């Protein structure tokens, strides 16, 4: 499977456990089929975050991960997104530690975009030899960004 896109409009996942279970089955199936591009958009704006299943953190085949209106929970395993090249998070909830674990588990990342993310106060980017593009906009809780040893970065948008 090359691409998996799930756009959930106006569904209240936590009001319907059966629907949430179905969504998780689809996600597991996509990962098991070695999906390369994964996009999940939850358009429910009531701020009840849909947290991704743990299997996402070890989905080695994914090279593009786009999450909109979701939450990143604490990984219960080592994050191993070995081939992830593009990470796009918009309106995502994650704390500093979770985001740092995710980024550290993406050694091949080239493009990092964070837009309107919540819970992130500090961001440290280091030892990411392939990182070329950094986009950080409207992350109102973000107060510090530390960038070290990123010689090949071509573009930084803040």
PDB file of C-alpha atoms in Angstrom:
ATOM      1  CA  UNK A   1       0.000   0.000   0.000  1.00  0.00           C
ATOM      2  CA  UNK A   2       1.482   3.330  -1.030  1.00  0.00           C
ATOM      3  CA  UNK A   3      -0.894   5.824   0.542  1.00  0.00           C
ATOM      4  CA  UNK A   4      -3.412   5.803   3.385  1.00  0.00           C
ATOM      5  CA  UNK A   5      -5.580   8.877   3.946  1.00  0.00           C
ATOM      6  CA  UNK A   6      -8.329   9.049   6.515  1.00  0.00           C
ATOM      7  CA  UNK A   7     -10.295  12.275   6.762  1.00  0.00           C
ATOM      8  CA  UNK A   8     -12.813  12.077   9.580  1.00  0.00           C
ATOM      9  CA  UNK A   9     -15.394  14.830   9.358  1.00  0.00           C
ATOM     10  CA  UNK A  10     -17.695  15.563  12.267  1.00  0.00           C
ATOM     11  CA  UNK A  11     -17.296  12.209  13.962  1.00  0.00           C
ATOM     12  CA  UNK A  12     -17.110  12.146  17.729  1.00  0.00           C
ATOM     13  CA  UNK A  13     -14.793   9.196  18.185  1.00  0.00           C
ATOM     14  CA  UNK A  14     -15.125   9.054  21.930  1.00  0.00           C
ATOM     15  CA  UNK A  15     -18.901   9.020  21.730  1.00  0.00           C
ATOM     16  CA  UNK A  16     -18.792   5.879  19.592  1.00  0.00           C
ATOM     17  CA  UNK A  17     -16.249   3.276  20.777  1.00  0.00           C
ATOM     18  CA  UNK A  18     -17.209   0.965  17.911  1.00  0.00           C
ATOM     19  CA  UNK A  19     -16.225   3.587  15.343  1.00  0.00           C
ATOM     20  CA  UNK A  20     -12.931   4.240  17.150  1.00  0.00           C
ATOM     21  CA  UNK A  21     -12.194   0.504  17.043  1.00  0.00           C
ATOM     22  CA  UNK A  22     -12.866   0.419  13.305  1.00  0.00           C
ATOM     23  CA  UNK A  23     -10.529   3.373  12.735  1.00  0.00           C
ATOM     24  CA  UNK A  24      -7.791   1.628  14.715  1.00  0.00           C
ATOM     25  CA  UNK A  25      -8.252  -1.538  12.638  1.00  0.00           C
ATOM     26  CA  UNK A  26      -7.815   0.496   9.440  1.00  0.00           C
ATOM     27  CA  UNK A  27      -4.652   2.068  10.832  1.00  0.00           C
ATOM     28  CA  UNK A  28      -3.231  -1.312  11.882  1.00  0.00           C
ATOM     29  CA  UNK A  29      -4.034  -2.731   8.452  1.00  0.00           C
ATOM     30  CA  UNK A  30      -2.311   0.178   6.691  1.00  0.00           C
ATOM     31  CA  UNK A  31       0.830  -0.273   8.795  1.00  0.00           C
ATOM     32  CA  UNK A  32       0.819  -4.039   8.288  1.00  0.00           C
ATOM     33  CA  UNK A  33       0.597  -3.426   4.514  1.00  0.00           C
ATOM     34  CA  UNK A  34       3.755  -1.286   4.725  1.00  0.00           C
ATOM     35  CA  UNK A  35       2.059   1.986   3.861  1.00  0.00           C
ATOM     36  CA  UNK A  36       4.486   4.667   2.702  1.00  0.00           C
ATOM     37  CA  UNK A  37       2.378   7.831   3.060  1.00  0.00           C
ATOM     38  CA  UNK A  38       0.059   8.134   6.039  1.00  0.00           C
ATOM     39  CA  UNK A  39      -2.364  11.017   6.547  1.00  0.00           C
ATOM     40  CA  UNK A  40      -4.923  11.257   9.320  1.00  0.00           C
ATOM     41  CA  UNK A  41      -7.166  14.276   9.623  1.00  0.00           C
ATOM     42  CA  UNK A  42      -9.740  14.587  12.354  1.00  0.00           C
ATOM     43  CA  UNK A  43     -11.932  17.567  11.559  1.00  0.00           C
ATOM     44  CA  UNK A  44     -13.820  17.342  14.831  1.00  0.00           C
ATOM     45  CA  UNK A  45     -12.878  20.600  16.489  1.00  0.00           C
ATOM     46  CA  UNK A  46     -14.278  19.972  19.969  1.00  0.00           C
ATOM     47  CA  UNK A  47     -10.707  19.429  21.189  1.00  0.00           C
ATOM     48  CA  UNK A  48     -11.288  15.840  22.289  1.00  0.00           C
ATOM     49  CA  UNK A  49      -8.038  14.524  20.854  1.00  0.00           C
ATOM     50  CA  UNK A  50      -7.865  11.246  18.991  1.00  0.00           C
ATOM     51  CA  UNK A  51      -4.577   9.698  20.094  1.00  0.00           C
ATOM     52  CA  UNK A  52      -2.796   7.559  17.540  1.00  0.00           C
ATOM     53  CA  UNK A  53      -2.347   3.850  18.187  1.00  0.00           C
ATOM     54  CA  UNK A  54       1.121   2.818  19.353  1.00  0.00           C
ATOM     55  CA  UNK A  55       1.782   0.877  16.137  1.00  0.00           C
ATOM     56  CA  UNK A  56       2.433   4.176  14.348  1.00  0.00           C
ATOM     57  CA  UNK A  57       5.630   4.685  16.368  1.00  0.00           C
ATOM     58  CA  UNK A  58       7.191   1.556  14.864  1.00  0.00           C
ATOM     59  CA  UNK A  59       5.836   1.826  11.310  1.00  0.00           C
ATOM     60  CA  UNK A  60       9.178   1.506   9.562  1.00  0.00           C
ATOM     61  CA  UNK A  61       7.755   1.744   6.038  1.00  0.00           C
ATOM     62  CA  UNK A  62       6.207   5.211   6.463  1.00  0.00           C
ATOM     63  CA  UNK A  63       8.154   7.964   4.700  1.00  0.00           C
ATOM     64  CA  UNK A  64       5.509  10.716   5.016  1.00  0.00           C
ATOM     65  CA  UNK A  65       3.388  11.228   8.141  1.00  0.00           C
ATOM     66  CA  UNK A  66       0.746  13.960   8.195  1.00  0.00           C
ATOM     67  CA  UNK A  67      -1.452  14.381  11.264  1.00  0.00           C
ATOM     68  CA  UNK A  68      -4.158  16.996  11.721  1.00  0.00           C
ATOM     69  CA  UNK A  69      -6.214  17.447  14.926  1.00  0.00           C
ATOM     70  CA  UNK A  70      -4.765  14.403  16.671  1.00  0.00           C
ATOM     71  CA  UNK A  71      -2.800  13.674  19.789  1.00  0.00           C
ATOM     72  CA  UNK A  72       0.561  11.977  20.167  1.00  0.00           C
ATOM     73  CA  UNK A  73       0.581   9.864  23.303  1.00  0.00           C
ATOM     74  CA  UNK A  74       3.645   8.678  25.181  1.00  0.00           C
ATOM     75  CA  UNK A  75       5.343   5.944  23.136  1.00  0.00           C
ATOM     76  CA  UNK A  76       5.360   2.611  24.970  1.00  0.00           C
ATOM     77  CA  UNK A  77       8.073   1.368  22.640  1.00  0.00           C
ATOM     78  CA  UNK A  78      11.125   2.861  20.990  1.00  0.00           C
ATOM     79  CA  UNK A  79      10.118   5.160  18.131  1.00  0.00           C
ATOM     80  CA  UNK A  80      11.473   3.610  14.937  1.00  0.00           C
ATOM     81  CA  UNK A  81      10.303   5.640  11.977  1.00  0.00           C
ATOM     82  CA  UNK A  82      13.509   4.750  10.153  1.00  0.00           C
ATOM     83  CA  UNK A  83      12.455   5.891   6.687  1.00  0.00           C
ATOM     84  CA  UNK A  84      10.312   8.895   7.589  1.00  0.00           C
ATOM     85  CA  UNK A  85      11.362  11.845   5.443  1.00  0.00           C
ATOM     86  CA  UNK A  86       8.469  14.263   5.989  1.00  0.00           C
ATOM     87  CA  UNK A  87       6.642  14.961   9.263  1.00  0.00           C
ATOM     88  CA  UNK A  88       3.732  17.409   9.155  1.00  0.00           C
ATOM     89  CA  UNK A  89       1.809  18.064  12.374  1.00  0.00           C
ATOM     90  CA  UNK A  90      -1.040  20.571  12.444  1.00  0.00           C
ATOM     91  CA  UNK A  91      -3.285  21.203  15.453  1.00  0.00           C
ATOM     92  CA  UNK A  92      -1.649  18.246  17.159  1.00  0.00           C
ATOM     93  CA  UNK A  93      -1.332  17.826  20.909  1.00  0.00           C
ATOM     94  CA  UNK A  94       2.020  16.464  22.135  1.00  0.00           C
ATOM     95  CA  UNK A  95       4.224  17.336  25.061  1.00  0.00           C
ATOM     96  CA  UNK A  96       7.934  18.147  24.727  1.00  0.00           C
ATOM     97  CA  UNK A  97       9.149  14.672  25.617  1.00  0.00           C
ATOM     98  CA  UNK A  98       6.830  12.881  23.198  1.00  0.00           C
ATOM     99  CA  UNK A  99       7.731  15.151  20.297  1.00  0.00           C
ATOM    100  CA  UNK A 100      11.467  14.818  21.042  1.00  0.00           C
ATOM    101  CA  UNK A 101      11.115  11.005  21.114  1.00  0.00           C
ATOM    102  CA  UNK A 102       9.286  11.039  17.783  1.00  0.00           C
ATOM    103  CA  UNK A 103      11.830  13.314  16.088  1.00  0.00           C
ATOM    104  CA  UNK A 104      14.763  11.324  17.522  1.00  0.00           C
ATOM    105  CA  UNK A 105      13.194   8.186  16.028  1.00  0.00           C
ATOM    106  CA  UNK A 106      13.269   9.713  12.520  1.00  0.00           C
ATOM    107  CA  UNK A 107      16.952   9.645  11.493  1.00  0.00           C
ATOM    108  CA  UNK A 108      16.151  10.246   7.797  1.00  0.00           C
ATOM    109  CA  UNK A 109      13.822  13.224   8.301  1.00  0.00           C
ATOM    110  CA  UNK A 110      14.236  15.943   5.662  1.00  0.00           C
ATOM    111  CA  UNK A 111      11.157  18.117   6.167  1.00  0.00           C
ATOM    112  CA  UNK A 112       9.659  19.011   9.568  1.00  0.00           C
ATOM    113  CA  UNK A 113       6.510  21.151   9.782  1.00  0.00           C
ATOM    114  CA  UNK A 114       4.706  22.032  13.010  1.00  0.00           C
ATOM    115  CA  UNK A 115       1.641  24.267  12.808  1.00  0.00           C
ATOM    116  CA  UNK A 116      -0.593  25.293  15.728  1.00  0.00           C
ATOM    117  CA  UNK A 117       0.635  22.417  17.873  1.00  0.00           C
ATOM    118  CA  UNK A 118      -0.278  22.429  21.546  1.00  0.00           C
ATOM    119  CA  UNK A 119       1.673  21.240  24.567  1.00  0.00           C
ATOM    120  CA  UNK A 120       5.088  21.947  23.039  1.00  0.00           C
ATOM    121  CA  UNK A 121       7.093  24.569  24.886  1.00  0.00           C
ATOM    122  CA  UNK A 122      10.675  23.667  23.937  1.00  0.00           C
ATOM    123  CA  UNK A 123      11.971  22.115  20.742  1.00  0.00           C
ATOM    124  CA  UNK A 124      15.494  20.795  20.296  1.00  0.00           C
ATOM    125  CA  UNK A 125      16.682  19.811  16.837  1.00  0.00           C
ATOM    126  CA  UNK A 126      20.099  18.155  16.685  1.00  0.00           C
ATOM    127  CA  UNK A 127      21.894  15.240  15.020  1.00  0.00           C
ATOM    128  CA  UNK A 128      19.450  15.218  12.111  1.00  0.00           C
ATOM    129  CA  UNK A 129      21.895  15.034   9.225  1.00  0.00           C
ATOM    130  CA  UNK A 130      19.236  14.882   6.498  1.00  0.00           C
ATOM    131  CA  UNK A 131      17.019  17.722   7.768  1.00  0.00           C
ATOM    132  CA  UNK A 132      16.635  20.382   5.057  1.00  0.00           C
ATOM    133  CA  UNK A 133      13.391  22.233   5.804  1.00  0.00           C
ATOM    134  CA  UNK A 134      12.044  23.405   9.179  1.00  0.00           C
ATOM    135  CA  UNK A 135       8.655  25.135   9.357  1.00  0.00           C
ATOM    136  CA  UNK A 136       7.341  26.252  12.740  1.00  0.00           C
ATOM    137  CA  UNK A 137       4.368  28.554  12.640  1.00  0.00           C
ATOM    138  CA  UNK A 138       1.575  29.546  15.006  1.00  0.00           C
ATOM    139  CA  UNK A 139       2.858  27.297  17.790  1.00  0.00           C
ATOM    140  CA  UNK A 140       1.812  29.787  20.436  1.00  0.00           C
ATOM    141  CA  UNK A 141       3.023  27.749  23.412  1.00  0.00           C
ATOM    142  CA  UNK A 142       6.493  27.258  21.903  1.00  0.00           C
ATOM    143  CA  UNK A 143       8.953  29.528  23.726  1.00  0.00           C
ATOM    144  CA  UNK A 144      12.355  28.057  22.820  1.00  0.00           C
ATOM    145  CA  UNK A 145      13.823  26.430  19.728  1.00  0.00           C
ATOM    146  CA  UNK A 146      17.352  25.059  19.855  1.00  0.00           C
ATOM    147  CA  UNK A 147      18.984  24.056  16.569  1.00  0.00           C
ATOM    148  CA  UNK A 148      22.394  22.352  16.672  1.00  0.00           C
ATOM    149  CA  UNK A 149      24.604  20.601  14.144  1.00  0.00           C
ATOM    150  CA  UNK A 150      22.221  20.924  11.212  1.00  0.00           C
ATOM    151  CA  UNK A 151      24.630  21.816   8.439  1.00  0.00           C
ATOM    152  CA  UNK A 152      22.374  21.069   5.473  1.00  0.00           C
ATOM    153  CA  UNK A 153      19.247  23.009   6.457  1.00  0.00           C
ATOM    154  CA  UNK A 154      18.130  25.073   3.455  1.00  0.00           C
ATOM    155  CA  UNK A 155      15.034  26.720   4.867  1.00  0.00           C
ATOM    156  CA  UNK A 156      13.768  27.741   8.293  1.00  0.00           C
ATOM    157  CA  UNK A 157      10.339  29.360   8.603  1.00  0.00           C
ATOM    158  CA  UNK A 158       9.253  30.583  12.033  1.00  0.00           C
TER     159      UNK A 158
END
